[in-house]
PDB file of C-alpha atoms in Angstrom:
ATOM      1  CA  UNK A 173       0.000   0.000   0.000  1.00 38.00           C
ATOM      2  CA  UNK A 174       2.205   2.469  -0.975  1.00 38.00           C
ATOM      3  CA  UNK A 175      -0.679   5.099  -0.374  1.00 40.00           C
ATOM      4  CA  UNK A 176       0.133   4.823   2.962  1.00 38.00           C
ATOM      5  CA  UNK A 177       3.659   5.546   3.916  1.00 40.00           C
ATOM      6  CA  UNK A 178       5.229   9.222   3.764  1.00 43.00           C
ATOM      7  CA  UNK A 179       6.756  10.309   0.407  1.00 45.00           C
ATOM      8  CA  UNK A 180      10.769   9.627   0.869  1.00 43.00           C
ATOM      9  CA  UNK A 181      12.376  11.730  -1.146  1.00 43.00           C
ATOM     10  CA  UNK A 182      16.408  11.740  -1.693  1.00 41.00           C
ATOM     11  CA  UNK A 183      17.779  15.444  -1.237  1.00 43.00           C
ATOM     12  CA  UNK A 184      18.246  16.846  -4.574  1.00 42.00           C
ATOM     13  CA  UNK A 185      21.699  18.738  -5.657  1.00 41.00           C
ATOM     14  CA  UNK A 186      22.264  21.522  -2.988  1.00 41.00           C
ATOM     15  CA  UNK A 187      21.269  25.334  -4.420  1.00 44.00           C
ATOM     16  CA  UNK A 188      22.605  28.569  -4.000  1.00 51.00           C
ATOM     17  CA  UNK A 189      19.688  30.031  -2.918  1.00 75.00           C
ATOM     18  CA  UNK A 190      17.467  29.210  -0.055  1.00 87.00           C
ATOM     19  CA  UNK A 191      13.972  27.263  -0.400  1.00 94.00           C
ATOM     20  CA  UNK A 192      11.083  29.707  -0.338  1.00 96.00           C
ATOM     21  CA  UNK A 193       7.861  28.406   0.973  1.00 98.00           C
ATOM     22  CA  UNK A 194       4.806  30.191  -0.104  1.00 98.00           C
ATOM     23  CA  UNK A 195       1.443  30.678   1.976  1.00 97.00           C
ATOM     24  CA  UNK A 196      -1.384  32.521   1.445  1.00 96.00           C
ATOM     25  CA  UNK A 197       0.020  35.144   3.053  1.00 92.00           C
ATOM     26  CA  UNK A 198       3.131  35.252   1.005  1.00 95.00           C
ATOM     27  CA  UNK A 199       6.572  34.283   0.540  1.00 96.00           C
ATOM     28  CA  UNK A 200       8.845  32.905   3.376  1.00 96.00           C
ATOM     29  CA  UNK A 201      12.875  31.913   3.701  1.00 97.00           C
ATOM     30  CA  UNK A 202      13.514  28.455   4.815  1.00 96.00           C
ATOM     31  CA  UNK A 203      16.838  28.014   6.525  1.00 95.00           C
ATOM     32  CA  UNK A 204      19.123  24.963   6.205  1.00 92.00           C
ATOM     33  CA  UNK A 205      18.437  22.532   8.157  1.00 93.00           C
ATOM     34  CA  UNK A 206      15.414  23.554   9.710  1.00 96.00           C
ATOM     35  CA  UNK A 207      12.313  22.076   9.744  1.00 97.00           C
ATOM     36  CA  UNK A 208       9.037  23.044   7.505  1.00 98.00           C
ATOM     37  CA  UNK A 209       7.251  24.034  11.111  1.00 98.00           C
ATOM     38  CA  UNK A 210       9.853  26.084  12.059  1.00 98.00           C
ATOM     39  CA  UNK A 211      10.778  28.123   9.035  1.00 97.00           C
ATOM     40  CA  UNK A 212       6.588  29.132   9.437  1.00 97.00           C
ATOM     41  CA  UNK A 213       6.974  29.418  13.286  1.00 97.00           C
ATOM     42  CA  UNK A 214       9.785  32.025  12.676  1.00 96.00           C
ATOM     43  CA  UNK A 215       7.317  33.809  10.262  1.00 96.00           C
ATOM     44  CA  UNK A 216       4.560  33.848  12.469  1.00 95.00           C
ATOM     45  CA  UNK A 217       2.214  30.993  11.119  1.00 96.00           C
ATOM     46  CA  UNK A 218       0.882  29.136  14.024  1.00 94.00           C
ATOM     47  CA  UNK A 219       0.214  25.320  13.248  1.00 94.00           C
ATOM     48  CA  UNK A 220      -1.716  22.639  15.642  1.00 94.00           C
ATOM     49  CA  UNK A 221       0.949  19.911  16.090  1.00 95.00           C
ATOM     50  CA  UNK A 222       2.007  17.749  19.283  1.00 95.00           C
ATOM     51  CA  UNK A 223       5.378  15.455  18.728  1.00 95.00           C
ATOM     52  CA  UNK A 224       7.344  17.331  16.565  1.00 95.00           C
ATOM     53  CA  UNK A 225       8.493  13.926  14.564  1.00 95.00           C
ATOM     54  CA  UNK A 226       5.825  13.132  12.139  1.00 96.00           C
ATOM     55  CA  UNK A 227       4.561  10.935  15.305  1.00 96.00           C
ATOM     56  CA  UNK A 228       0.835  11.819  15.459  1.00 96.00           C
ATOM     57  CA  UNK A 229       0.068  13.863  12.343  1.00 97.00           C
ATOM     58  CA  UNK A 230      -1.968  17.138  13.982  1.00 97.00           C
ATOM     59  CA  UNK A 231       0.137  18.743  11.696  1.00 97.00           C
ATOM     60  CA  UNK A 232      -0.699  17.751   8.366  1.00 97.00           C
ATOM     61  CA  UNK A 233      -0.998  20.193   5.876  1.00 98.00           C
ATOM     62  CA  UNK A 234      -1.766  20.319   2.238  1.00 98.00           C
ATOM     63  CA  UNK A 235       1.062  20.850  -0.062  1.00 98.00           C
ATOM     64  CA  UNK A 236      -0.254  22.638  -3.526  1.00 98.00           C
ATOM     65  CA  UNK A 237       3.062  22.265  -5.153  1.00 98.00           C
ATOM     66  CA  UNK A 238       6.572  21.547  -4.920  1.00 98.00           C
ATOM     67  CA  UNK A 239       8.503  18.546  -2.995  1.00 97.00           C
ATOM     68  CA  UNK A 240       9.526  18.087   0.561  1.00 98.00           C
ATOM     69  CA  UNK A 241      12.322  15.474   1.993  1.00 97.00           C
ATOM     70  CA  UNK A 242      11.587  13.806   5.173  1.00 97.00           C
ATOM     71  CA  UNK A 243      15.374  12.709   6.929  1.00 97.00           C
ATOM     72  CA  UNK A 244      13.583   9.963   8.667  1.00 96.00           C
ATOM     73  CA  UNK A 245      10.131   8.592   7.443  1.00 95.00           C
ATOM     74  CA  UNK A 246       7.322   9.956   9.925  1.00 97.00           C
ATOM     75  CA  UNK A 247       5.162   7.396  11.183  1.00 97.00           C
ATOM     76  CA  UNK A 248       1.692   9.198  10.473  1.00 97.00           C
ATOM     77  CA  UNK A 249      -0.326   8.976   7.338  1.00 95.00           C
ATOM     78  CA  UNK A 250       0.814  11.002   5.134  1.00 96.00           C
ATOM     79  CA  UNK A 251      -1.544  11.508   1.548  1.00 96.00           C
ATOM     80  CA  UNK A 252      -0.077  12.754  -1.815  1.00 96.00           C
ATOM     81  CA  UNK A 253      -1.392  16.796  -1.534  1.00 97.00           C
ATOM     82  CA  UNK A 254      -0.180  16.839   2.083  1.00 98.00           C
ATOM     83  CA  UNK A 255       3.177  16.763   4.129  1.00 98.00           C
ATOM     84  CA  UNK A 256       3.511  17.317   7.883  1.00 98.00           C
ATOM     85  CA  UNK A 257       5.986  20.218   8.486  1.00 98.00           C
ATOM     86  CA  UNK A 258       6.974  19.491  11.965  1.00 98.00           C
ATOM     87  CA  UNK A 259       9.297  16.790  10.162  1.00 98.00           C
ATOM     88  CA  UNK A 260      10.116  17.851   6.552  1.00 98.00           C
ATOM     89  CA  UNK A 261      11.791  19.821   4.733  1.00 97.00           C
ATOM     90  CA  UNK A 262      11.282  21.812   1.499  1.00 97.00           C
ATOM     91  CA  UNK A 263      13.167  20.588  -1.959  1.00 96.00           C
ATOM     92  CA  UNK A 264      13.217  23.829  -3.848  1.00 95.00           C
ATOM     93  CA  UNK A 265       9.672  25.951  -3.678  1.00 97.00           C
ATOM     94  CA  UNK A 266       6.729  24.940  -2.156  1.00 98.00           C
ATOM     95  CA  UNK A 267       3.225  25.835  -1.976  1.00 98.00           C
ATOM     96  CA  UNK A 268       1.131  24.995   1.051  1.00 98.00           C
ATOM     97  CA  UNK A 269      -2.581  25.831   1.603  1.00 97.00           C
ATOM     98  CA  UNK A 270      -2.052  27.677   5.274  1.00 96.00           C
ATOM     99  CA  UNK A 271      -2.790  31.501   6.261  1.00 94.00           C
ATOM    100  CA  UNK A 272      -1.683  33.330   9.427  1.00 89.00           C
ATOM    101  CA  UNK A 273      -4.125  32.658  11.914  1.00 75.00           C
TER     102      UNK A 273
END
């Protein structure tokens, strides 16, 4: 059922420039190394989530476009359209369907 585990993607060739992860409320700066939740914690985007490891999945959210690496394969569900930023990463740009709350 491969509709079931977490998209593992291999990290692509290294860039220059750093990810940018765009919300409804704009575009945002990911920094190396940090995880999707944080680079929208440091912006101000306030997500539910409770293990911080792809654990329980409160924080799934969808993913419009782009790709996102997870360095160790969450344990929640995780559907194609959705990735849980407390444990990913973004691969170049992403879109995700989230606004400030």
């Amino acid at each position: 059922m491969s509709d079931t585990l977490a998209p593992q993607h291999a990290p692509e060739q290294a860039t220059s420039a750093a990810p940018l992860v765009h919300t409804r409320d704009g575009a945002l700066l990911a920094q190396p190394g940090e995880s999707l939740l944080e680079t929208l914690e440091r912006h101000g985007h306030r997500l539910e989530f409770q293990c911080r490891s792809g654990y329980c999945g409160a924080c799934r959210t969808p993913l419009l476009a782009g790709t996102v690496h997870y360095p160790n394969t969450p344990l929640a569900f995780v559907s194609q359209g959705e990735c849980l930023p407390c444990c990913c990463q973004p691969l170049g740009a992403i879109r995700l369907d989230i606004r400030k709350a």
